[in-house]
Amino acid sequence: MSCKRSNVPEDLSKTSVSDTVVITHKLSPEEKRDFSIKAKELEKDFPSSEFIITFVLMSHEFNEQYVKDFVQNVLRGIDHSSVITRLMRYVALLNCYVQNSYISVSHCEAFLGFGVMTKQEHKAIRECNFKSQLFKSEQARLLFIELREQNTWISSIHFIHPLVAKEVLNQLSEIHPQSEIAKDLLEEKVLLQHRFGQDEFIKFIRDLFLLRYRKSRGDSVDTFFSPMIEHVCKVEENTEKAIELLKAAYVRFDKDPFFAQQLARLHCSKKKFEEARKWAETAKSQLPHNSFILHTEGQVYRMWFNELFDKKKHNLTPDYVIELIELSLKSMDCFRAAEKAAKSEPDCMNDSAYFGEIDVGCRLLYLLSLQPVFSKNTGTENTELLKYLVTDHIPVEIEKLWFKFHSRLKGLYQTIYNALKWIADDVGYFQSEKVEDGVKLTKAEEHVHSPRKWLLRKTKEFAKFFSSEFLLSHTDIDVDSQFVRKMSIYKLGGGSTATILSILSDSKDERSSKKLEEIIDLYPEDVACQGLDDAGLANYIMSQIALGSVCPGSPKLLSLQKLRELCKRFLSTRKVFPPSVYLLTFLLYWPDSKVDNKPDVNKDNVLANALQTARALHEIRIKNVPVRKKRTNVLFFLGKGHGLQKIIHRSTIEKDIAGPLNEKRMKWDNDDLTKFNSVHRLLPNVHGWTENGRLYAEGHCKNNKIEILPLNASSVPHGSENVTFYLGFTFIGFVAYNIQLQTDSKV
């Protein structure tokens, strides 16, 4: 049976393996009737043709029970020892787990023993012989479909549908388990060494063993290993067999380091840490600068540390503590190496090592706090531990015992602080929340699905080891009081733009405003004269802006003019500041009709310089990664008030529309916003114009223009037109929503 790709319906030929559990397309009653009628016509006109099988299955919407019964009937009496059945097992395994996979006709010919075509052989005759050989099996004739791949023009064989392949594999694996089929496939030298179309075939095999399901790629679930390996571990309940498979694949693919990496991960998941370390080091020896492999090594040590710590948390002998400290520091070293490697990878934004470093670092601090030498409270909270971590002080009890670790442990503060800062900037730059507010997540899931919440929790966890009210009241202890005050602010959630704005997500504005006022109270009365560092001043200003958005009548608030005065430190073009600083500039210096009643070219210059620097920082951050994978996070919107009241945090809108402002809802073009009348009341229409596909708005002077980035580039009118839009504020500048054409006049 042969046909072109076009004969397989587009939505079915591209169905993901992850769709095999739930049929995403349902036929209407009319479509069902039409398909059934057409199927009967085809059966009548072509009684000996199997081409209608796909059509018949479609008429039943690929119903799970119908497919199961169909495959069971087809496979009845199949010869399990035949070479064609063996080929069928391999194709089913690939089609079930690897989307759009196939085995080329050339591979099939070699597998069936046709050899290399001689000059005397005619291609058409050879093709006829091949089909007669392959399709003399009734099962192959009914289940296989031959087509020519559009990208490679390779003639290939695969099952008529992934659901059918899945069911064939399920039924055939009752006699030959999937692990056995995969092992046999790795030993098929004829298939693996066949040169025609070899790259594509090898890629399918690698994906079978290595490729995990990802929701971000359209799969229905996330998996920790490749689905085939997970099947062997969970369904066949044979982790040792899965390990054997990966070892065989490692050898078969010339000791590929990525198979060694998977072996490290699999051993680690089963708490076989010595073996996991061996495989992680093997992978690293071949790819010493790959961020993912270095991250895996860090995870091995992290999980090893956690396992040993949890096992004997209440019986920590001195030698055991030394072993734990060594494991945790090795883990952090690996994570830092992964962070460094990731920065040099142009098409990758692998920031997972920062999460690992923070996690193990905080657990190490907790371990230290449990030691008898640090549990001698001279007042409250781990004062002795704090002195050890941030001063030259070393208790006599551990001076010799921990001599290898003192400098490393005293560097914990800066190490974890830097990692928290990186994650805070990342959360500020890019949309990261993958679940709606209110959905409960485990701590293990939080950093993936809600890094903003994870960051707030970890920042507080970190800060509690470096903040002490006792030290604030005892100036004789050699710890910088400003440092302790800073950590107290961190402990309340005031340590970064990301954590400050997380406070605004509280469903009760009263709680948010109370927490923000507590944070502001921790700052000195005259902020400008107290020598705050750049980060501290930026966090203070952001706390003011956040408070203004939930409690505009708070007595703690400063005026817009006063905040602009404080912000002047960040207007220097000779120094590059953290990206959150430029967000402050955008918020404070956007024209305010009540405050900015006179043209001021200096304010336009402030915005222009901030935009230029902010976009340059963003280019460095995002590298060559497509914008669709790291979408810009819109943090604030321009409201209808004046001063700080014109600044509206996104949580205000989310509370108003009773739902998250996710990607789907943020496509505010055309009539979508009519569903959110309250948003219309909150946000003013900003007037602007377009020039050559770019969008602009007027600055503080009529002759100056500010470029605005459209959320949806296709919504920008061609040519020169007057438009209105809603204005959003981000780390990289201004963005426009709901761009509407003004029909009265052109620019």
XYZ file of C-alpha atoms in Angstrom:
747
model
C 0.000 0.000 0.000
C 1.519 3.285 -1.073
C 0.295 6.839 -0.873
C 1.514 10.388 -0.488
C 1.607 12.218 2.834
C -1.361 14.284 1.756
C -3.590 11.197 1.924
C -3.037 11.086 5.661
C -5.087 13.878 7.269
C -2.808 16.708 8.393
C -3.937 16.753 12.008
C -3.489 12.997 12.305
C -0.168 12.617 10.558
C 1.283 15.161 12.959
C -0.350 13.828 16.116
C 2.060 13.850 19.023
C 2.721 10.655 20.914
C 1.585 12.520 23.978
C -1.887 12.731 22.428
C -2.319 8.957 22.410
C -4.253 8.902 25.650
C -6.780 11.615 24.866
C -8.278 12.182 21.435
C -8.113 15.927 21.028
C -10.296 16.162 17.882
C -13.916 15.087 18.105
C -15.991 14.588 14.970
C -19.385 16.210 14.776
C -22.379 13.892 14.206
C -22.501 15.084 10.602
C -18.788 14.337 10.104
C -19.246 10.889 11.647
C -22.107 10.163 9.276
C -20.175 11.402 6.242
C -17.086 9.399 7.147
C -19.124 6.242 7.719
C -20.920 6.624 4.392
C -17.643 7.231 2.590
C -16.045 4.223 4.290
C -18.859 1.963 3.068
C -18.483 3.356 -0.455
C -14.766 2.617 -0.430
C -15.367 -0.878 0.905
C -17.808 -1.469 -1.930
C -15.595 -0.028 -4.666
C -12.299 -1.399 -3.391
C -13.087 -4.673 -1.613
C -9.475 -5.869 -1.671
C -7.815 -2.583 -0.766
C -6.521 -1.784 2.710
C -6.244 1.920 1.937
C -9.565 2.550 3.678
C -8.315 1.409 7.111
C -7.254 4.903 8.092
C -10.565 6.234 6.850
C -12.524 3.685 8.874
C -10.556 4.479 12.029
C -11.207 8.174 11.457
C -14.934 7.504 11.189
C -14.705 6.074 14.713
C -12.594 9.023 15.892
C -9.768 6.631 16.751
C -11.822 5.468 19.720
C -9.501 3.690 22.161
C -11.590 0.528 22.462
C -12.227 0.418 18.715
C -8.479 0.702 17.999
C -7.741 -1.997 20.573
C -10.267 -4.388 19.039
C -9.083 -3.573 15.524
C -5.417 -4.267 16.355
C -6.329 -7.430 18.267
C -8.175 -8.778 15.231
C -5.345 -7.858 12.871
C -2.622 -9.426 15.021
C -4.530 -12.669 15.578
C -2.344 -15.545 14.412
C 0.733 -13.383 13.716
C 4.052 -15.235 13.453
C 6.131 -13.745 16.286
C 9.307 -15.363 14.980
C 9.176 -13.867 11.481
C 11.557 -11.122 10.387
C 8.624 -8.934 9.295
C 7.055 -9.164 12.763
C 10.409 -8.186 14.232
C 10.469 -5.176 11.925
C 6.920 -4.369 12.996
C 8.009 -4.339 16.658
C 10.786 -1.854 15.901
C 8.543 0.451 13.894
C 5.859 0.297 16.608
C 8.412 1.173 19.301
C 9.661 4.194 17.356
C 6.223 5.392 16.202
C 4.845 5.122 19.727
C 7.563 7.169 21.409
C 9.207 9.356 18.761
C 6.964 11.818 16.960
C 7.054 11.640 13.147
C 9.520 8.746 13.198
C 9.835 6.149 10.443
C 12.134 3.494 9.018
C 13.254 4.161 5.475
C 12.425 1.681 2.722
C 16.161 1.367 2.133
C 16.642 0.274 5.769
C 13.761 -2.168 5.421
C 15.269 -3.623 2.241
C 18.601 -4.134 3.964
C 16.864 -5.658 6.981
C 14.898 -8.075 4.773
C 18.104 -9.086 2.999
C 17.715 -7.383 -0.359
C 21.305 -6.137 -0.362
C 22.628 -3.325 -2.559
C 20.768 -2.764 -5.819
C 22.915 -3.812 -8.801
C 23.130 -1.939 -12.087
C 21.067 -4.640 -13.749
C 18.175 -4.288 -11.293
C 15.413 -1.907 -12.261
C 14.195 0.311 -9.437
C 10.516 -0.356 -10.173
C 11.055 -4.138 -10.207
C 13.021 -3.984 -6.957
C 10.298 -1.854 -5.362
C 7.673 -4.352 -6.458
C 9.693 -7.231 -5.013
C 10.149 -5.357 -1.744
C 6.426 -4.658 -1.382
C 5.478 -8.193 -2.229
C 7.929 -9.430 0.402
C 6.837 -6.941 3.074
C 3.130 -7.010 2.418
C 2.793 -10.752 2.097
C 2.277 -10.369 5.843
C -1.395 -9.478 6.196
C -0.625 -7.574 9.390
C 1.981 -5.408 7.672
C -0.351 -4.791 4.755
C -3.109 -3.558 7.069
C -1.011 -1.581 9.543
C 1.904 -0.113 7.590
C 1.741 2.835 5.272
C 4.462 3.813 2.838
C 5.074 7.442 2.020
C 7.723 9.857 0.845
C 8.964 12.236 3.550
C 8.499 15.845 2.440
C 11.701 17.133 4.042
C 14.100 14.402 2.937
C 12.196 12.738 0.043
C 13.082 9.406 1.603
C 10.537 6.636 1.007
C 9.652 5.220 4.391
C 7.430 2.899 6.379
C 5.428 3.722 9.490
C 2.127 2.825 11.103
C -1.103 4.320 9.847
C -1.461 6.308 13.095
C 0.462 6.734 16.395
C -2.528 5.373 18.329
C -2.389 2.212 16.270
C 1.388 1.960 16.803
C 0.847 2.329 20.552
C -1.731 -0.439 20.630
C 0.358 -2.737 18.410
C 3.303 -2.216 20.763
C 1.121 -2.924 23.809
C -0.116 -6.207 22.353
C 3.174 -7.375 20.893
C 5.001 -6.563 24.134
C 2.901 -9.143 25.975
C 5.305 -11.692 24.476
C 8.330 -9.425 23.906
C 8.552 -6.679 26.588
C 9.444 -3.214 25.358
C 12.810 -3.391 27.082
C 13.567 -6.528 25.082
C 12.432 -4.903 21.829
C 14.639 -1.873 22.524
C 17.616 -4.099 23.376
C 17.130 -6.114 20.173
C 16.928 -2.880 18.163
C 20.287 -1.749 19.562
C 21.800 -5.030 18.373
C 20.473 -4.781 14.801
C 23.745 -3.893 13.090
C 22.135 -4.017 9.647
C 19.741 -1.214 10.609
C 22.159 0.887 12.638
C 25.027 0.678 10.151
C 22.996 1.132 6.968
C 24.380 4.298 5.421
C 21.395 5.587 3.424
C 19.332 7.927 5.635
C 21.521 6.963 8.577
C 21.475 10.362 10.306
C 17.670 10.431 10.510
C 17.452 6.852 11.758
C 20.149 7.356 14.411
C 18.357 10.499 15.598
C 15.150 8.508 16.087
C 17.004 5.903 18.169
C 18.705 8.588 20.272
C 15.366 10.325 20.859
C 13.859 6.997 21.903
C 16.380 6.790 24.746
C 17.034 10.434 25.563
C 14.123 12.711 24.622
C 11.843 13.607 27.517
C 8.255 14.783 27.187
C 7.863 18.510 27.745
C 4.639 20.453 28.081
C 6.513 23.397 26.603
C 6.880 21.370 23.386
C 3.178 20.531 23.249
C 3.266 17.204 25.104
C 0.547 16.448 27.640
C 2.971 15.722 30.482
C 6.520 16.350 31.673
C 8.678 13.262 32.167
C 11.905 12.844 34.117
C 13.375 10.400 31.580
C 12.434 9.392 28.055
C 8.935 7.814 28.103
C 10.356 4.470 26.956
C 12.838 4.386 29.853
C 10.076 5.415 32.249
C 7.915 2.581 30.911
C 10.651 0.065 31.664
C 11.116 1.489 35.176
C 7.462 1.913 36.129
C 5.367 -0.480 34.035
C 7.862 -3.314 33.721
C 9.142 -2.382 37.204
C 12.683 -3.148 36.169
C 15.080 -0.285 36.781
C 18.061 -2.609 36.337
C 16.837 -3.406 32.833
C 16.556 0.321 32.098
C 20.136 0.793 33.307
C 21.289 -2.109 31.097
C 19.541 -0.525 28.117
C 21.223 2.833 28.644
C 24.604 1.152 29.106
C 24.104 -0.760 25.856
C 23.121 2.469 24.096
C 26.175 4.215 25.571
C 28.444 1.576 24.018
C 26.495 1.364 20.750
C 26.725 5.140 20.236
C 30.481 5.363 20.757
C 30.321 6.239 24.466
C 28.073 9.226 23.864
C 28.304 11.479 26.978
C 24.576 12.198 26.957
C 23.840 8.523 27.578
C 26.345 8.669 30.455
C 24.438 11.701 31.745
C 21.155 9.755 31.685
C 22.814 6.879 33.507
C 23.937 9.319 36.190
C 20.407 10.671 36.520
C 18.836 7.202 36.616
C 21.265 5.897 39.239
C 20.717 9.059 41.251
C 16.939 8.656 41.174
C 17.413 5.203 42.702
C 19.821 6.583 45.335
C 22.816 4.745 43.885
C 25.022 7.759 44.369
C 28.468 6.207 43.911
C 27.451 4.879 40.483
C 25.730 8.158 39.680
C 28.907 10.094 40.458
C 30.960 7.763 38.245
C 28.667 8.278 35.258
C 28.416 12.038 35.842
C 32.202 12.296 35.861
C 32.364 10.140 32.721
C 29.998 12.503 30.921
C 31.906 15.561 32.147
C 35.263 14.128 31.023
C 33.968 14.155 27.435
C 32.006 17.414 27.582
C 33.648 19.460 30.354
C 31.923 22.725 29.401
C 28.346 21.578 28.800
C 26.018 23.327 31.264
C 23.463 20.503 31.333
C 26.029 17.815 32.115
C 27.653 19.999 34.780
C 24.206 20.646 36.244
C 23.567 16.887 36.391
C 26.782 16.404 38.346
C 25.687 19.124 40.759
C 22.324 17.410 41.187
C 24.009 14.103 42.005
C 25.914 15.696 44.892
C 22.866 17.712 45.971
C 20.596 14.670 46.178
C 23.349 12.663 47.861
C 23.755 15.404 50.461
C 19.985 15.618 51.043
C 19.649 11.855 51.405
C 22.432 11.570 53.987
C 21.283 14.692 55.832
C 17.664 13.542 56.105
C 18.731 10.062 57.179
C 20.704 11.221 60.232
C 19.479 14.740 60.890
C 19.124 13.992 64.599
C 22.351 12.031 64.974
C 25.020 14.183 63.349
C 28.465 13.048 64.429
C 31.436 15.364 63.669
C 32.750 13.075 60.909
C 29.305 12.775 59.380
C 28.940 16.569 59.348
C 32.287 16.920 57.555
C 31.101 14.467 54.890
C 27.882 16.451 54.440
C 29.738 19.760 54.147
C 32.039 18.251 51.501
C 29.110 16.960 49.448
C 27.234 20.270 49.617
C 30.278 22.333 48.630
C 31.045 19.971 45.719
C 27.456 20.369 44.580
C 27.706 24.158 44.686
C 31.013 24.042 42.776
C 29.357 22.005 40.015
C 26.392 24.355 39.857
C 28.661 27.395 39.553
C 30.593 25.659 36.762
C 27.259 25.019 35.008
C 26.289 28.685 35.389
C 29.583 29.784 33.852
C 29.202 27.322 30.972
C 25.607 28.404 30.305
C 26.689 32.017 29.828
C 28.939 30.961 26.936
C 26.253 28.844 25.211
C 24.778 31.179 22.577
C 21.470 29.420 21.935
C 20.625 28.341 25.461
C 19.314 29.945 28.638
C 19.955 27.150 31.120
C 19.451 28.824 34.493
C 18.547 25.659 36.433
C 21.955 25.585 38.161
C 21.122 28.808 40.046
C 18.081 27.127 41.584
C 20.194 24.124 42.580
C 22.923 26.278 44.098
C 20.453 28.279 46.185
C 18.646 25.163 47.343
C 21.736 23.291 48.506
C 23.261 26.474 49.941
C 20.215 27.122 52.141
C 20.213 23.504 53.339
C 23.894 23.804 54.180
C 23.129 26.892 56.279
C 20.445 24.904 58.052
C 22.933 22.093 58.701
C 25.393 24.573 60.210
C 22.687 26.066 62.414
C 22.101 22.648 63.988
C 25.693 22.284 65.190
C 26.177 22.586 68.964
C 28.854 25.232 68.509
C 26.291 27.543 66.875
C 23.263 26.731 68.980
C 24.571 28.599 72.012
C 22.243 31.590 71.839
C 23.584 34.746 73.388
C 20.305 36.468 72.665
C 18.050 35.351 69.853
C 18.486 33.593 66.531
C 21.808 32.027 65.467
C 24.034 34.908 66.556
C 27.170 32.784 66.835
C 26.586 31.342 63.376
C 26.072 34.810 61.919
C 29.324 36.032 63.441
C 31.120 33.012 61.970
C 29.643 33.528 58.492
C 30.187 37.274 58.092
C 33.208 38.134 60.246
C 36.698 36.728 60.830
C 35.460 34.960 63.952
C 36.098 31.175 64.114
C 34.936 29.236 67.195
C 37.701 27.215 68.844
C 35.619 24.014 68.694
C 35.744 23.885 64.879
C 38.947 25.785 64.140
C 40.986 22.650 63.331
C 38.111 20.291 62.604
C 36.809 22.368 59.689
C 40.079 23.988 58.623
C 39.475 23.011 54.963
C 36.095 24.723 54.866
C 36.364 28.040 56.701
C 36.984 30.270 53.684
C 34.338 28.461 51.636
C 31.713 28.669 54.345
C 32.440 32.341 54.942
C 31.748 32.874 51.251
C 28.277 31.319 51.437
C 26.554 34.659 51.878
C 27.940 36.178 48.672
C 27.512 32.972 46.680
C 23.834 32.526 47.521
C 23.188 36.270 47.289
C 24.561 36.362 43.718
C 22.465 33.378 42.662
C 19.309 34.918 44.158
C 20.037 38.133 42.298
C 20.335 36.263 38.996
C 17.007 34.495 39.481
C 15.367 37.760 40.591
C 16.484 39.462 37.369
C 15.318 36.478 35.314
C 11.869 36.575 36.931
C 11.736 40.310 36.250
C 12.760 39.949 32.602
C 10.672 37.012 31.475
C 7.230 35.538 31.939
C 7.724 32.572 34.210
C 4.493 31.614 35.938
C 3.134 28.420 34.381
C 0.216 27.832 36.744
C -2.611 30.035 37.908
C -2.520 31.676 41.318
C -4.185 29.493 43.913
C -2.968 26.189 42.443
C -1.026 24.306 45.096
C 2.439 23.138 44.133
C 4.912 20.922 45.933
C 8.235 22.511 46.818
C 9.869 20.345 44.138
C 7.529 21.757 41.464
C 7.613 25.382 42.572
C 10.867 26.507 40.926
C 9.672 25.151 37.559
C 6.042 26.260 37.569
C 6.154 29.322 39.816
C 9.719 30.634 40.187
C 8.390 33.929 41.582
C 6.909 32.142 44.614
C 9.987 29.936 44.913
C 12.235 32.997 44.894
C 10.238 34.735 47.627
C 10.336 31.628 49.823
C 14.048 31.008 49.303
C 14.979 34.662 49.825
C 13.265 34.617 53.216
C 14.872 31.274 54.051
C 18.317 32.629 53.159
C 17.840 35.910 55.011
C 16.827 34.347 58.315
C 20.394 33.070 58.772
C 21.819 36.575 58.294
C 19.364 38.733 60.228
C 19.284 39.230 63.979
C 17.431 41.806 66.056
C 19.907 41.094 68.838
C 22.829 42.328 66.735
C 20.997 45.512 65.839
C 20.851 46.409 69.516
C 24.453 45.405 70.357
C 26.886 47.664 68.577
C 29.836 46.066 70.379
C 29.531 42.989 68.139
C 31.599 43.415 64.987
C 28.855 42.982 62.386
C 27.867 45.831 60.096
C 24.464 47.088 61.256
C 23.558 48.107 57.704
C 24.181 44.521 56.624
C 21.874 43.173 59.326
C 19.219 45.764 58.404
C 19.543 44.717 54.775
C 18.973 41.067 55.695
C 15.976 41.994 57.813
C 14.503 43.666 54.739
C 15.265 40.538 52.715
C 13.550 38.431 55.364
C 10.323 40.400 54.818
C 10.548 40.010 51.049
C 12.058 43.394 50.199
C 15.308 42.111 48.682
C 14.571 42.502 44.963
C 12.019 43.850 42.513
C 10.731 40.303 41.967
C 10.115 39.586 45.645
C 8.693 43.045 46.353
C 6.178 42.660 43.536
C 5.359 39.140 44.724
C 3.957 40.747 47.867
C 1.364 42.488 45.679
C -0.052 39.122 44.599
C -1.684 38.700 48.007
C -5.471 38.590 47.538
C -5.863 41.174 50.320
C -4.416 44.620 49.586
C -4.382 45.332 53.323
C -1.878 42.562 53.935
C 0.282 43.691 51.024
C 0.338 47.306 52.182
C 1.116 46.329 55.788
C 4.079 44.196 54.689
C 5.392 46.946 52.402
C 5.102 49.538 55.177
C 7.085 47.217 57.473
C 9.797 47.014 54.840
C 9.903 50.790 54.370
C 10.110 51.271 58.151
C 13.359 49.278 58.202
C 15.086 51.883 56.034
C 16.713 54.926 57.665
C 14.586 58.064 57.872
C 16.760 60.019 55.450
C 17.488 57.465 52.752
C 19.432 59.905 50.594
C 21.966 60.653 53.340
C 22.461 57.180 54.804
C 24.760 55.710 52.178
C 22.527 52.961 50.828
C 24.134 50.912 48.086
C 22.575 50.914 44.617
C 20.570 47.727 45.225
C 19.259 49.000 48.553
C 18.151 52.337 47.111
C 16.504 50.659 44.114
C 14.601 48.285 46.413
C 13.463 51.189 48.579
C 12.101 53.095 45.567
C 10.388 49.959 44.245
C 8.819 49.356 47.663
C 7.435 52.908 47.494
C 6.013 52.329 44.013
C 4.508 48.983 45.069
C 2.930 50.536 48.161
C 1.528 53.365 46.063
C -0.244 50.862 43.799
C -2.128 49.140 46.670
C -2.422 51.909 49.261
C -2.201 55.368 47.647
C -3.168 57.033 50.931
C -0.359 55.540 53.020
C 1.529 58.109 55.137
C 4.745 56.234 54.344
C 4.625 57.278 50.695
C 6.946 59.836 49.130
C 5.877 62.046 46.252
C 6.755 61.354 42.637
C 9.101 64.334 42.671
C 10.917 63.074 45.763
C 11.342 59.602 44.216
C 12.725 61.200 41.068
C 15.255 63.013 43.233
C 16.323 59.712 44.788
C 16.490 58.129 41.344
C 19.007 60.677 40.066
C 21.856 58.477 41.246
C 20.874 56.041 38.479
C 20.909 58.595 35.677
C 24.661 58.389 35.147
C 25.568 57.088 31.691
C 29.074 56.172 32.878
C 27.880 53.244 34.930
C 25.628 50.298 34.097
C 23.125 49.449 36.820
C 21.010 46.322 37.415
C 18.095 45.991 34.961
C 15.486 46.716 37.642
C 16.908 50.242 37.969
C 15.870 51.066 34.406
C 12.332 49.877 35.137
C 12.237 52.473 37.928
C 13.351 55.124 35.454
C 10.613 54.173 32.973
C 7.960 54.293 35.689
C 9.045 57.560 37.294
C 9.941 59.535 34.190
C 7.045 58.666 31.896
C 5.326 62.033 31.224
C 2.789 62.993 33.867
C 0.410 65.741 32.732
C 0.007 67.100 36.254
C 3.659 67.066 37.341
C 5.348 67.635 33.979
C 3.503 70.737 32.801
C 6.491 72.167 30.917
C 8.574 70.677 28.090
C 11.797 69.194 29.428
C 14.348 67.763 27.023
C 16.451 66.457 29.924
C 13.681 64.074 30.979
C 13.428 62.779 27.419
C 17.166 62.211 27.444
C 16.786 60.276 30.696
C 14.262 57.947 29.050
C 16.300 57.611 25.853
C 19.472 56.658 27.729
C 17.607 54.227 29.961
C 15.970 52.556 26.952
C 19.274 52.183 25.151
C 21.032 50.602 28.133
C 18.103 48.405 29.133
C 17.796 46.928 25.643
C 21.536 46.309 25.487
C 21.368 44.416 28.785
C 18.424 42.413 27.458
C 20.343 41.445 24.324
C 23.157 40.101 26.498
C 20.689 38.221 28.673
C 18.565 36.616 25.992
C 21.492 35.841 23.633
C 20.263 34.026 20.492
C 17.261 32.406 22.145
C 13.997 33.063 20.235
C 11.816 35.646 21.959
C 8.850 33.235 21.894
C 10.730 30.984 24.336
C 11.454 33.817 26.748
C 8.590 36.271 26.534
C 9.017 39.682 28.101
C 7.348 40.060 31.483
C 5.046 43.080 31.742
C 5.078 44.250 35.344
C 3.126 47.525 35.383
C 0.581 49.434 33.315
C -0.081 53.118 32.913
C -3.219 54.068 34.818
C -5.477 57.121 34.722
C -4.218 58.807 37.892
C -1.252 61.061 38.580
C 1.955 60.618 40.533
C 2.301 57.099 41.913
C -1.409 56.512 41.338
C -0.809 56.373 37.597
C 1.281 53.186 38.102
C -0.819 50.009 38.198
C 0.761 46.644 38.960
C -0.418 43.691 36.870
C -1.861 42.003 39.993
C -4.431 44.821 40.236
C -5.742 43.883 36.805
C -5.591 40.166 37.595
C -7.719 40.714 40.677
C -10.125 42.807 38.624
C -10.615 40.185 35.906
C -10.592 37.349 38.482
C -7.870 35.411 36.730
C -4.221 35.403 35.692
C -2.983 37.799 33.063
C -1.487 34.934 31.101
C -0.292 34.824 27.519
C -3.725 34.109 26.093
C -5.407 36.963 27.912
C -2.600 39.355 27.097
C -3.422 39.266 23.390
C -5.541 42.351 23.663
C -5.972 43.100 20.004
C -9.215 43.913 18.229
C -12.289 43.191 20.369
C -10.788 40.900 23.019
C -10.795 43.630 25.663
C -14.552 44.128 25.488
C -14.747 41.156 27.858
C -12.869 43.161 30.472
C -14.770 46.410 30.898
C -13.092 47.048 34.230
C -9.745 47.154 32.428
C -11.100 49.941 30.215
C -11.886 51.929 33.339
C -8.388 51.450 34.748
C -6.223 52.108 31.701
C -6.153 55.256 29.570
C -5.740 55.244 25.820
C -2.269 56.539 25.021
C -1.977 58.405 21.715
C 0.852 57.543 19.349
C 1.722 57.005 15.721
C 3.475 54.551 13.434
C 6.383 55.024 11.069
C 7.627 52.206 8.824
C 6.250 49.479 11.049
C 7.480 51.064 14.304
C 5.329 52.534 17.045
C 6.049 55.808 18.849
C 4.566 58.091 21.490
C 5.309 61.689 22.391
C 7.853 62.399 25.122
C 8.188 65.412 27.385
C 8.755 67.605 24.324
C 6.633 67.642 21.175
C 9.577 67.104 18.873
C 10.850 64.067 20.831
C 9.461 60.583 20.413
C 9.674 57.423 22.507
C 9.668 54.050 20.789
C 7.082 51.573 22.085
C 7.389 47.831 21.466
C 4.103 46.212 20.360
C 3.036 43.034 22.113
C 1.837 41.778 18.759
C 3.931 43.094 15.865
C 1.216 42.212 13.336
C -1.149 44.693 15.016
C 1.012 47.673 14.002
C -0.540 49.378 10.934
C 1.629 49.727 7.856
C 2.683 53.189 6.839
C 2.152 56.300 8.946
C -1.008 56.209 11.055
C -2.323 57.686 14.268
C -3.121 55.018 16.854
C -4.091 54.529 20.494
C -2.954 51.758 22.833
C -2.570 50.684 26.428
C 0.920 51.138 27.824
C 2.888 48.526 29.772
C 6.248 48.785 31.575
C 8.972 46.113 31.452
C 12.658 45.670 32.229
C 13.456 46.534 28.605
C 11.148 49.474 28.059
C 7.569 50.258 27.077
C 5.107 47.874 25.402
C 1.774 48.485 23.709
C -1.483 46.521 23.964
C -4.734 46.811 22.094
C -3.346 49.006 19.308
C -6.275 50.714 17.601
C -6.231 52.771 14.430
C -7.558 56.338 14.657
C -9.575 56.849 11.509
C -9.824 60.633 11.721
C -6.413 61.489 10.289
C -2.994 60.306 9.338
C 0.311 61.509 10.775
